[in-house]
PDB file of C-alpha atoms in Angstrom:
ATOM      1  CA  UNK A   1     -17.536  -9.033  33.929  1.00 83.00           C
ATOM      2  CA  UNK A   2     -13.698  -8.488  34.606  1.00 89.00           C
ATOM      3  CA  UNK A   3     -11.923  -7.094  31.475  1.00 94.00           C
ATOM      4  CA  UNK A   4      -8.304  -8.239  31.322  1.00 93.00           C
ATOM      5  CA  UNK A   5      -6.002  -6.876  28.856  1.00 96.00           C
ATOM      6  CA  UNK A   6      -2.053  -7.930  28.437  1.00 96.00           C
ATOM      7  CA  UNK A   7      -0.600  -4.338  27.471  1.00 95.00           C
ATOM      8  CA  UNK A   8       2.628  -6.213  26.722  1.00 96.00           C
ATOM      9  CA  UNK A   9       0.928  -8.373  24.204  1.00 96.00           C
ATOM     10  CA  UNK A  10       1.794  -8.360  20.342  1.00 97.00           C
ATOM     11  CA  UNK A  11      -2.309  -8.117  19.656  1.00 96.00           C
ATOM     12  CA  UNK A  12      -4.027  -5.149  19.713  1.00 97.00           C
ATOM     13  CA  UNK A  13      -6.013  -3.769  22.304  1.00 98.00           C
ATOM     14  CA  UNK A  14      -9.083  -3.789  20.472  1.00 98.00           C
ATOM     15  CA  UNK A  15      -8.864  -7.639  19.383  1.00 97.00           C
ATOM     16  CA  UNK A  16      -8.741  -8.463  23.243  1.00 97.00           C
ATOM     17  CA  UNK A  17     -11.387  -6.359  24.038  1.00 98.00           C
ATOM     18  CA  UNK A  18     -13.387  -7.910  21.294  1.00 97.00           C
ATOM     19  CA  UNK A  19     -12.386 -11.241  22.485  1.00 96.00           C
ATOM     20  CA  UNK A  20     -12.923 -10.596  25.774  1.00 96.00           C
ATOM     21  CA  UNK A  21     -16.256  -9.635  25.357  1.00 96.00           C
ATOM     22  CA  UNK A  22     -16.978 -12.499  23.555  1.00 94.00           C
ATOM     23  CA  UNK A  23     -16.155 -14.708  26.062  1.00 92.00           C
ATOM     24  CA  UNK A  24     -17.772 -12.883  28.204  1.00 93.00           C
ATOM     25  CA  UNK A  25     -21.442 -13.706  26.385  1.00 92.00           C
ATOM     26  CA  UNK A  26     -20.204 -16.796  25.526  1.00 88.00           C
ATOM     27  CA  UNK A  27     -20.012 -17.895  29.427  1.00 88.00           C
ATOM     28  CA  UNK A  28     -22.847 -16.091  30.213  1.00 89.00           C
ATOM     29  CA  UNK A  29     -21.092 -13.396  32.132  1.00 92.00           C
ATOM     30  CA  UNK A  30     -23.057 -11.070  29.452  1.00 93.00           C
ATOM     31  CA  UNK A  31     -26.531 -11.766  29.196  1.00 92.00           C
ATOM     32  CA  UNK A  32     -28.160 -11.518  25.582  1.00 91.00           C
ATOM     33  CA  UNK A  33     -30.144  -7.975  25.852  1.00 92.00           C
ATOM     34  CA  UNK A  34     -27.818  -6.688  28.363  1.00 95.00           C
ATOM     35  CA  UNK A  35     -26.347  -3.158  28.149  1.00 95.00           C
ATOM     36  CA  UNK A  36     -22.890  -2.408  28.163  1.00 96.00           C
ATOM     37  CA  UNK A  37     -20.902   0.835  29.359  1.00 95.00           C
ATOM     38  CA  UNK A  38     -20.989   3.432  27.133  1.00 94.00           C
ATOM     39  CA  UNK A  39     -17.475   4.147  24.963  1.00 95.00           C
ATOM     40  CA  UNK A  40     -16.352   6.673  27.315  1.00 95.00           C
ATOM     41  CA  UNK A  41     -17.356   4.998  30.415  1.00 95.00           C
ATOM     42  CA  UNK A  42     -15.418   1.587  29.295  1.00 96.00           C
ATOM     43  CA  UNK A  43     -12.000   3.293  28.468  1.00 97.00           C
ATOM     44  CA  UNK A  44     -12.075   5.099  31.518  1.00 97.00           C
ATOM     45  CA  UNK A  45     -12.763   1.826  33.741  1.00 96.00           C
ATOM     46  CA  UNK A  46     -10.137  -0.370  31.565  1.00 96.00           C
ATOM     47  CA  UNK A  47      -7.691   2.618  31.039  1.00 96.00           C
ATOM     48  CA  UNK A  48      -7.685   3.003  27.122  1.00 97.00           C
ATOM     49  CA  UNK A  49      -8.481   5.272  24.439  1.00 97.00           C
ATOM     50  CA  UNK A  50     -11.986   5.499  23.434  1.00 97.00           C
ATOM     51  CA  UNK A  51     -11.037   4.821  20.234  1.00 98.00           C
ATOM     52  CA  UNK A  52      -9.984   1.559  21.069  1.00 98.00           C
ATOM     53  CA  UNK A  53     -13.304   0.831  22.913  1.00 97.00           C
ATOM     54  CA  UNK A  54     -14.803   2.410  19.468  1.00 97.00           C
ATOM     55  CA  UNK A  55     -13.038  -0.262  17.610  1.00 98.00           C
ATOM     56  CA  UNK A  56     -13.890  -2.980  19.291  1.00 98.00           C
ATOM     57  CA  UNK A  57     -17.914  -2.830  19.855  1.00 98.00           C
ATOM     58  CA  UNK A  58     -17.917  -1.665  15.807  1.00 97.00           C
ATOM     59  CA  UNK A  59     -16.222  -4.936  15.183  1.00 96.00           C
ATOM     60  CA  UNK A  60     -18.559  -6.168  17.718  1.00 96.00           C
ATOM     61  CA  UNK A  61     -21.578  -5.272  15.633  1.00 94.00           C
ATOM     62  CA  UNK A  62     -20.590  -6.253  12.279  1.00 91.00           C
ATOM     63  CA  UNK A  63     -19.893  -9.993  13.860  1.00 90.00           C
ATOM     64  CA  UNK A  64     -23.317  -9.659  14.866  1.00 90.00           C
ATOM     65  CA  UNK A  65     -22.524 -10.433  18.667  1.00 93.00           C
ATOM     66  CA  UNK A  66     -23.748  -6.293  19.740  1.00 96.00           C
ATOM     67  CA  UNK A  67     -26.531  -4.098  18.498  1.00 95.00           C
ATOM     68  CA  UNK A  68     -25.367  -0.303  18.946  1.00 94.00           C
ATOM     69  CA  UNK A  69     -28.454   1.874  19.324  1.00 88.00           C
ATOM     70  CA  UNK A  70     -27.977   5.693  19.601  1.00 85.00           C
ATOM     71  CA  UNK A  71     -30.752   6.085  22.400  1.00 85.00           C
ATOM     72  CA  UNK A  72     -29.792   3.232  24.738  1.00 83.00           C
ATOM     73  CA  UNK A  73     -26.141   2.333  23.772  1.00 89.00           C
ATOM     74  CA  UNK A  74     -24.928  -0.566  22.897  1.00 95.00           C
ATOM     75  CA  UNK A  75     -26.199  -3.972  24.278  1.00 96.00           C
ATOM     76  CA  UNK A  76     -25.697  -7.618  23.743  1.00 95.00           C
ATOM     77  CA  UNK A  77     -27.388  -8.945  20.672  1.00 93.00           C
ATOM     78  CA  UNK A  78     -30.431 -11.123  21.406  1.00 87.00           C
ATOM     79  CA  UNK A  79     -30.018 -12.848  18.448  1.00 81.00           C
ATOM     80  CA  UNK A  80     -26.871 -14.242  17.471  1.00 77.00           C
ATOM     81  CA  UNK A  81     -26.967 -16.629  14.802  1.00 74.00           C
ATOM     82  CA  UNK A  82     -24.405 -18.398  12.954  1.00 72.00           C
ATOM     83  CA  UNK A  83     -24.174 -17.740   9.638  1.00 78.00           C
ATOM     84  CA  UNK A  84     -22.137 -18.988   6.780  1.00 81.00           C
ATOM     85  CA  UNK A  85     -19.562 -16.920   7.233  1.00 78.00           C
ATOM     86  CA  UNK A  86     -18.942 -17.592  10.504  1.00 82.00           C
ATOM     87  CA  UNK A  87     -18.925 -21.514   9.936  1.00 86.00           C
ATOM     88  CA  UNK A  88     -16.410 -21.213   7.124  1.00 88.00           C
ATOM     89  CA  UNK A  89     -14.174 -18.949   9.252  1.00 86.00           C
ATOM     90  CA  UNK A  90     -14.370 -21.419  12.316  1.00 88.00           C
ATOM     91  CA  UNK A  91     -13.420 -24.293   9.754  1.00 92.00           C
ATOM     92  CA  UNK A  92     -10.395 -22.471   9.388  1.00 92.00           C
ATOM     93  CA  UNK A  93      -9.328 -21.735  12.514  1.00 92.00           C
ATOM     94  CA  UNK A  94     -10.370 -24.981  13.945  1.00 94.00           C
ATOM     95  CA  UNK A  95      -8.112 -26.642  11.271  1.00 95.00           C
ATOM     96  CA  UNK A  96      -5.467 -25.069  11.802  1.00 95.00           C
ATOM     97  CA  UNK A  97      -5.508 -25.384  15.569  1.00 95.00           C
ATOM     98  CA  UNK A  98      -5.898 -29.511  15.016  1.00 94.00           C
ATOM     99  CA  UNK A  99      -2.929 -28.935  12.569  1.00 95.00           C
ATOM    100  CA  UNK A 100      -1.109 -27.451  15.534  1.00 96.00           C
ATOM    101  CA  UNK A 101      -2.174 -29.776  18.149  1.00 95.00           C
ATOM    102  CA  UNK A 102      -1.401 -32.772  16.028  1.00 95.00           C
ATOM    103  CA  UNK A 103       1.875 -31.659  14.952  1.00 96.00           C
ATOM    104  CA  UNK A 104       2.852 -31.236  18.883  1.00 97.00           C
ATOM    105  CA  UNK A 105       2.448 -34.804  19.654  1.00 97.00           C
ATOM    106  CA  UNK A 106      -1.693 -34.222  20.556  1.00 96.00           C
ATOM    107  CA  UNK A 107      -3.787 -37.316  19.720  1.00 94.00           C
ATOM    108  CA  UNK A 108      -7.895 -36.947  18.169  1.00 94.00           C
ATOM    109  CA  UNK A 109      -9.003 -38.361  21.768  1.00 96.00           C
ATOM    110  CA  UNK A 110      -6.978 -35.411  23.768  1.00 96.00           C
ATOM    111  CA  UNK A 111      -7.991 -32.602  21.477  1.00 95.00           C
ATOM    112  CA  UNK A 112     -11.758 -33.442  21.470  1.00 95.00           C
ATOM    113  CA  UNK A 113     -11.804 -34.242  25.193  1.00 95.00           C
ATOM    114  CA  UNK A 114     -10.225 -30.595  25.605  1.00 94.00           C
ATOM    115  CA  UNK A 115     -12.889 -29.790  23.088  1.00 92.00           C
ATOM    116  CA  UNK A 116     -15.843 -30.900  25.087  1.00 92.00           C
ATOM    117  CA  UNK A 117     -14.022 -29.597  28.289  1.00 92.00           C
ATOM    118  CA  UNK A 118     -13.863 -25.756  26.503  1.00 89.00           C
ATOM    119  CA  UNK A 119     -17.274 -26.031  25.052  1.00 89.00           C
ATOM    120  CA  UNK A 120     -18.840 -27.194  28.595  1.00 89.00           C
ATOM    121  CA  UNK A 121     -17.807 -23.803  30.595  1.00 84.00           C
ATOM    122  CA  UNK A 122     -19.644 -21.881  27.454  1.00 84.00           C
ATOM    123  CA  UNK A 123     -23.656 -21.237  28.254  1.00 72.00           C
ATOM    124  CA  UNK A 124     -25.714 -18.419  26.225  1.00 59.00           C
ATOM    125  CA  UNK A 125     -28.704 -17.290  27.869  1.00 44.00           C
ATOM    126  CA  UNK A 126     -29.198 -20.403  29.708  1.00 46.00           C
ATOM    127  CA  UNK A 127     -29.459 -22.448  26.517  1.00 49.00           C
ATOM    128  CA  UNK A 128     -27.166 -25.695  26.899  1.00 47.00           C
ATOM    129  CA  UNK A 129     -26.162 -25.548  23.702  1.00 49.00           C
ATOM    130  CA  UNK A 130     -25.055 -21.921  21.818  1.00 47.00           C
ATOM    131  CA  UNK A 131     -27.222 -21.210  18.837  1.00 46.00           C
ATOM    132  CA  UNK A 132     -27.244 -22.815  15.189  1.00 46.00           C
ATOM    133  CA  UNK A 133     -29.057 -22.021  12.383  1.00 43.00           C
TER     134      UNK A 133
END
């Protein structure tokens, strides 16, 4: 998986790491179970403080999306499962990007067809559909 990061960008470094990643299991460029380069190794290859890196898989693993092990590093959480919390925070932001899109001009049709466009290039661990509970 490429990592690209906008150095020029107003978020942090860590939030597109984080988000990065996530797209990364999210199109199945991360497999669930999959290890992923140590701290150091990461910052080195993406140029960064290890900090940064730090940040982001610790994030990472209190979303639930990474399981940091001390013996074998951190790897790609085999069982992500949305939760309550998650629903109620993709409520939000999922209203308030309809809120955007609607106040641009953007009709129901438009946004769900993008929708189902977005959703179509996602696959986790060769399920068609991500995981529910």
């Amino acid at each position: 998986m490429i990592i690209e990061l906008d150095m020029n960008s107003s978020t942090p470094i860590y939030v597109q790491l984080r988000n990065q990643i996530v797209m990364g299991i999210g199109r199945g460029e991360l497999k669930l179970g999959e290890s992923l380069p140590t701290v150091r190794q990461l910052a080195q290859d993406i140029g960064v403080n290890t900090m940064t890196v730090n940040k982001a898989y610790q994030i990472l693993k209190t979303e639930g999306y990474i399981k940091i092990d001390r013996r074998h590093g951190a790897i790609v959480s085999d069982n992500i499962d949305m939760d309550i919390v998650f629903r109620e925070k993709l409520e939000n932001e999922l209203e308030l990007l309809l809120a955007e899109a609607a106040i641009n001009g953007m009709d129901k049709r438009d946004f769900l067809s993008m929708c189902n466009e977005i959703y179509s290039k996602i696959k986790v661990s060769g399920d068609s559909e991500p995981k529910t509970t």
